[in-house]
Amino acid sequence: MSKKALVVISFGSTFADTRVHDIGGIEQALAAAFPAYDQFRAFTSNIIRKRLNERGLSIDDTSTVLEKLKEQGYEEVILQPTHLLHGEEFEQKILSLKEKYATAFKKIIISKPLIVDEQDYNLVAAALIAQLPQCEADEGIVFMGHGTPRDNNKAHGYTYLKMQSIFDAFGAPIVVGTVEDEDQPNFDNVLEQIEKRGYKKVHMYPLMVVAGDHANNDMYGEDEDSWKNQIEAKGIATEGHLNGIGRYKAIQALYIQHVLEALQK
């Protein structure tokens, strides 16, 4: 039998809890769904890998993993990114590898990030809504997304604004924002919506695969300029939920579906 490998590629995290439950949750779900494939982990963030290496934890980038698989005689390789969107990280550090390794294996398949097309948006929105607590009439949900430094969101319609419109269509009491001030909707937009809707309390979640630095510091940290403290300064109560969406079974099922779709092409 040919040797088959499934490489689960994440941005990475320096937070042990999120590596275990958010990234690890996706990896475990994929391993259970595809037992015929040996599974490997790769992180795309150079900074995170460097910091983890300083702590004695070595995690390879994708190219290094592929080189090892080539040396070990693997013939079929599937690359499944856990990245949220089809952005620069996916294009430059994953998608660009297909041509380089096209002849290294009999088959190399690159699956897609969590959200790429219209169907993905609707499925992710429904999966997230299913995980949320039941809110009182004067309560809402705030999702903090990362945002993106590139303009592909506006150019292709793959935006956090689009996710907001889908939540609205579902009738969910959710406000979406991005940690990047130059992106839309930013925190000022979030605060405006919270006040406009008359929420007295908001549950705060990261709209990110992992609950890392942005979730623990920018969203719900103790600094004066954290979203938590700026919202509470307006007299609105908050409750933080510091878990990435990667640990939700319904989200993990979507990554499994992406692999199945990639295998059928």
Short mmCIF file of C-alpha atoms in Angstrom, two decimals:
data_model
loop_
_atom_site.label_atom_id
_atom_site.label_comp_id
_atom_site.label_asym_id
_atom_site.label_seq_id
_atom_site.Cartn_x
_atom_site.Cartn_y
_atom_site.Cartn_z
CA MET A 1 0.00 0.00 0.00
CA SER A 2 1.17 3.53 -0.75
CA LYS A 3 2.12 5.70 2.18
CA LYS A 4 -0.39 8.51 2.71
CA ALA A 5 0.01 11.65 4.79
CA LEU A 6 -2.38 14.33 5.99
CA VAL A 7 -0.59 17.53 7.00
CA VAL A 8 -2.71 19.80 9.18
CA ILE A 9 -1.31 23.32 8.77
CA SER A 10 -2.10 26.05 11.29
CA PHE A 11 -0.88 29.58 11.83
CA GLY A 12 0.14 28.40 15.28
CA SER A 13 -0.13 29.65 18.85
CA THR A 14 2.13 30.22 21.84
CA PHE A 15 -0.78 29.41 24.17
CA ALA A 16 -0.64 25.77 25.26
CA ASP A 17 -4.39 25.54 25.93
CA THR A 18 -5.30 26.62 22.42
CA ARG A 19 -2.72 24.29 20.83
CA VAL A 20 -4.37 21.42 22.70
CA HIS A 21 -8.05 22.29 22.34
CA ASP A 22 -8.39 24.55 19.28
CA ILE A 23 -5.69 23.30 16.90
CA GLY A 24 -5.59 19.90 18.57
CA GLY A 25 -9.35 19.55 18.35
CA ILE A 26 -9.25 19.94 14.57
CA GLU A 27 -6.28 17.58 14.27
CA GLN A 28 -7.99 14.89 16.35
CA ALA A 29 -11.20 15.16 14.36
CA LEU A 30 -9.31 14.80 11.08
CA ALA A 31 -7.26 11.88 12.39
CA ALA A 32 -10.44 10.05 13.38
CA ALA A 33 -12.08 10.79 10.02
CA PHE A 34 -9.08 9.70 7.89
CA PRO A 35 -7.37 6.79 9.67
CA ALA A 36 -5.67 5.62 6.47
CA TYR A 37 -3.51 8.76 6.51
CA ASP A 38 -0.57 9.36 8.83
CA GLN A 39 -1.05 12.81 10.32
CA PHE A 40 1.55 15.56 10.68
CA ARG A 41 1.45 19.10 12.11
CA ALA A 42 2.91 22.28 10.60
CA PHE A 43 2.76 25.93 11.71
CA THR A 44 3.13 28.77 9.20
CA SER A 45 4.04 31.57 11.63
CA ASN A 46 7.81 32.03 11.82
CA ILE A 47 7.52 34.10 14.99
CA ILE A 48 5.41 31.53 16.81
CA ARG A 49 7.70 28.66 15.81
CA LYS A 50 10.70 30.69 17.02
CA ARG A 51 9.09 31.43 20.39
CA LEU A 52 8.03 27.83 20.86
CA ASN A 53 11.51 26.63 19.92
CA GLU A 54 12.93 28.87 22.65
CA ARG A 55 10.70 26.97 25.08
CA GLY A 56 11.98 23.63 23.82
CA LEU A 57 9.03 22.84 21.55
CA SER A 58 9.99 22.30 17.91
CA ILE A 59 7.26 22.49 15.26
CA ASP A 60 8.14 22.43 11.56
CA ASP A 61 6.96 24.73 8.83
CA THR A 62 5.14 23.15 5.89
CA SER A 63 8.15 22.90 3.59
CA THR A 64 10.16 21.06 6.23
CA VAL A 65 7.34 18.60 6.78
CA LEU A 66 7.07 17.97 3.04
CA GLU A 67 10.81 17.39 2.73
CA LYS A 68 10.62 14.80 5.51
CA LEU A 69 7.64 13.09 3.88
CA LYS A 70 9.52 12.97 0.59
CA GLU A 71 12.53 11.37 2.28
CA GLN A 72 10.28 8.84 4.02
CA GLY A 73 8.71 7.72 0.76
CA TYR A 74 5.20 9.05 1.11
CA GLU A 75 3.31 8.99 -2.19
CA GLU A 76 0.05 10.81 -1.46
CA VAL A 77 -0.07 14.01 0.60
CA ILE A 78 -3.05 16.14 1.58
CA LEU A 79 -2.47 19.62 2.98
CA GLN A 80 -5.38 20.87 5.11
CA PRO A 81 -5.01 24.45 6.38
CA THR A 82 -6.88 25.43 9.52
CA HIS A 83 -6.63 29.12 8.55
CA LEU A 84 -9.92 31.00 8.67
CA LEU A 85 -9.74 32.76 5.30
CA HIS A 86 -8.05 32.52 1.92
CA GLY A 87 -5.54 35.26 2.66
CA GLU A 88 -1.83 35.98 2.28
CA GLU A 89 -0.74 33.35 4.81
CA PHE A 90 -2.54 30.61 2.90
CA GLU A 91 -1.45 31.81 -0.54
CA GLN A 92 2.20 32.49 0.23
CA LYS A 93 2.99 29.68 2.65
CA ILE A 94 0.73 26.84 1.52
CA LEU A 95 -0.76 27.28 -1.95
CA SER A 96 2.60 28.33 -3.39
CA LEU A 97 4.10 24.96 -2.42
CA LYS A 98 2.05 22.88 -4.84
CA GLU A 99 4.19 23.63 -7.89
CA LYS A 100 7.43 23.17 -5.93
CA TYR A 101 6.41 19.70 -4.73
CA ALA A 102 4.34 18.64 -7.74
CA THR A 103 6.86 15.96 -8.75
CA ALA A 104 7.94 15.01 -5.23
CA PHE A 105 4.85 12.86 -4.70
CA LYS A 106 2.51 10.86 -6.89
CA LYS A 107 -0.30 13.06 -5.60
CA ILE A 108 -0.34 16.28 -3.58
CA ILE A 109 -3.69 17.81 -2.73
CA ILE A 110 -4.20 21.23 -1.16
CA SER A 111 -7.53 21.62 0.55
CA LYS A 112 -9.06 25.00 1.39
CA PRO A 113 -9.25 27.17 4.52
CA LEU A 114 -12.42 27.26 6.60
CA ILE A 115 -14.18 30.07 4.72
CA VAL A 116 -13.80 30.49 0.97
CA ASP A 117 -17.19 30.51 -0.73
CA GLU A 118 -20.83 31.37 -0.06
CA GLN A 119 -21.64 27.93 1.28
CA ASP A 120 -18.75 28.12 3.74
CA TYR A 121 -19.97 31.43 5.12
CA ASN A 122 -23.46 30.12 5.78
CA LEU A 123 -22.28 26.84 7.28
CA VAL A 124 -19.77 28.54 9.58
CA ALA A 125 -22.34 31.10 10.71
CA ALA A 126 -24.86 28.36 11.51
CA ALA A 127 -22.20 26.33 13.33
CA LEU A 128 -21.22 29.30 15.48
CA ILE A 129 -24.77 30.28 16.33
CA ALA A 130 -25.40 26.73 17.56
CA GLN A 131 -22.60 27.11 20.14
CA LEU A 132 -23.77 30.39 21.63
CA PRO A 133 -25.55 30.88 24.95
CA GLN A 134 -29.21 31.84 25.08
CA CYS A 135 -29.25 35.62 25.39
CA GLU A 136 -31.75 37.76 27.25
CA ALA A 137 -33.49 40.54 25.31
CA ASP A 138 -30.89 43.11 26.38
CA GLU A 139 -27.84 40.88 25.78
CA GLY A 140 -25.72 40.38 22.68
CA ILE A 141 -22.69 38.59 21.32
CA VAL A 142 -19.48 40.27 20.16
CA PHE A 143 -17.15 38.37 17.84
CA MET A 144 -13.61 39.70 17.40
CA GLY A 145 -12.01 38.73 14.09
CA HIS A 146 -8.42 39.37 13.11
CA GLY A 147 -8.98 41.37 9.96
CA THR A 148 -6.62 41.31 7.03
CA PRO A 149 -3.89 43.66 5.78
CA ARG A 150 -4.82 43.04 2.17
CA ASP A 151 -7.74 44.29 0.12
CA ASN A 152 -8.88 40.88 -1.09
CA ASN A 153 -11.74 40.94 1.39
CA LYS A 154 -13.37 43.91 -0.34
CA ALA A 155 -12.34 42.78 -3.80
CA HIS A 156 -13.81 39.29 -3.50
CA GLY A 157 -16.63 39.91 -1.04
CA TYR A 158 -15.05 37.68 1.60
CA THR A 159 -15.43 40.12 4.44
CA TYR A 160 -16.31 40.31 8.09
CA LEU A 161 -19.05 42.62 6.93
CA LYS A 162 -20.41 39.69 4.96
CA MET A 163 -20.37 37.50 8.06
CA GLN A 164 -22.25 40.23 9.89
CA SER A 165 -24.92 40.30 7.19
CA ILE A 166 -25.37 36.53 7.46
CA PHE A 167 -25.72 36.67 11.24
CA ASP A 168 -28.29 39.44 10.75
CA ALA A 169 -30.19 37.30 8.27
CA PHE A 170 -30.31 34.51 10.86
CA GLY A 171 -31.72 37.02 13.35
CA ALA A 172 -28.83 36.39 15.74
CA PRO A 173 -27.90 39.15 18.26
CA ILE A 174 -24.29 39.22 17.06
CA VAL A 175 -21.92 42.11 16.36
CA VAL A 176 -18.75 41.34 14.39
CA GLY A 177 -15.58 43.43 14.50
CA THR A 178 -11.90 43.21 13.62
CA VAL A 179 -8.91 43.90 15.81
CA GLU A 180 -7.24 45.71 12.91
CA ASP A 181 -8.41 49.34 13.12
CA GLU A 182 -7.92 49.94 9.40
CA ASP A 183 -10.20 47.04 8.52
CA GLN A 184 -13.99 47.07 8.60
CA PRO A 185 -15.90 46.78 10.83
CA ASN A 186 -13.43 47.97 13.49
CA PHE A 187 -13.95 48.45 17.22
CA ASP A 188 -15.58 51.86 16.81
CA ASN A 189 -18.20 50.21 14.59
CA VAL A 190 -18.69 47.47 17.17
CA LEU A 191 -19.22 49.93 20.02
CA GLU A 192 -21.64 51.93 17.92
CA GLN A 193 -23.71 48.83 17.20
CA ILE A 194 -23.72 47.68 20.83
CA GLU A 195 -25.06 51.05 21.96
CA LYS A 196 -27.50 51.30 19.07
CA ARG A 197 -28.97 47.89 19.91
CA GLY A 198 -29.25 48.77 23.59
CA TYR A 199 -27.31 45.81 24.92
CA LYS A 200 -26.71 45.90 28.68
CA LYS A 201 -24.37 42.92 28.54
CA VAL A 202 -22.31 41.29 25.80
CA HIS A 203 -20.71 37.85 25.61
CA MET A 204 -17.33 38.20 23.90
CA TYR A 205 -15.81 35.54 21.67
CA PRO A 206 -12.84 35.42 19.27
CA LEU A 207 -13.90 34.86 15.66
CA MET A 208 -10.60 33.06 15.23
CA VAL A 209 -9.61 29.43 14.95
CA VAL A 210 -7.40 29.82 18.04
CA ALA A 211 -7.81 31.92 21.16
CA GLY A 212 -4.34 33.41 21.31
CA ASP A 213 -2.82 36.80 21.98
CA HIS A 214 -5.62 38.83 20.38
CA ALA A 215 -8.32 37.05 22.38
CA ASN A 216 -6.50 37.09 25.71
CA ASN A 217 -5.14 40.61 25.44
CA ASP A 218 -6.81 42.79 22.78
CA MET A 219 -10.28 41.36 23.36
CA TYR A 220 -10.44 40.44 27.01
CA GLY A 221 -7.21 41.65 28.59
CA GLU A 222 -6.75 44.01 31.51
CA ASP A 223 -5.14 46.86 29.57
CA GLU A 224 -7.16 50.06 29.40
CA ASP A 225 -7.58 49.83 25.64
CA SER A 226 -8.83 46.22 25.54
CA TRP A 227 -12.29 45.77 24.04
CA LYS A 228 -13.51 44.48 27.41
CA ASN A 229 -12.47 47.59 29.32
CA GLN A 230 -13.61 50.03 26.67
CA ILE A 231 -17.06 48.39 26.57
CA GLU A 232 -17.32 48.24 30.36
CA ALA A 233 -16.34 51.93 30.52
CA LYS A 234 -19.66 52.57 28.76
CA GLY A 235 -21.52 50.85 31.58
CA ILE A 236 -22.08 47.63 29.62
CA ALA A 237 -21.30 44.33 31.35
CA THR A 238 -19.13 41.75 29.60
CA GLU A 239 -18.47 38.04 29.83
CA GLY A 240 -15.42 36.63 28.11
CA HIS A 241 -15.30 33.25 26.37
CA LEU A 242 -11.64 32.60 25.62
CA ASN A 243 -11.86 29.69 23.25
CA GLY A 244 -11.11 29.54 19.55
CA ILE A 245 -13.71 28.23 17.16
CA GLY A 246 -11.42 25.30 16.32
CA ARG A 247 -12.65 23.38 19.35
CA TYR A 248 -16.28 23.32 18.18
CA LYS A 249 -17.36 19.94 16.78
CA ALA A 250 -19.48 21.61 14.10
CA ILE A 251 -16.46 23.61 12.87
CA GLN A 252 -14.24 20.53 12.94
CA ALA A 253 -16.83 18.77 10.77
CA LEU A 254 -16.43 21.49 8.13
CA TYR A 255 -12.69 20.85 7.89
CA ILE A 256 -13.45 17.16 7.43
CA GLN A 257 -15.88 18.09 4.65
CA HIS A 258 -13.17 20.19 2.97
CA VAL A 259 -10.82 17.19 2.88
CA LEU A 260 -13.56 14.99 1.43
CA GLU A 261 -14.28 17.58 -1.27
CA ALA A 262 -10.56 17.90 -2.09
CA LEU A 263 -10.22 14.13 -2.46
CA GLN A 264 -13.08 14.07 -4.97
CA LYS A 265 -11.48 16.58 -7.32
#
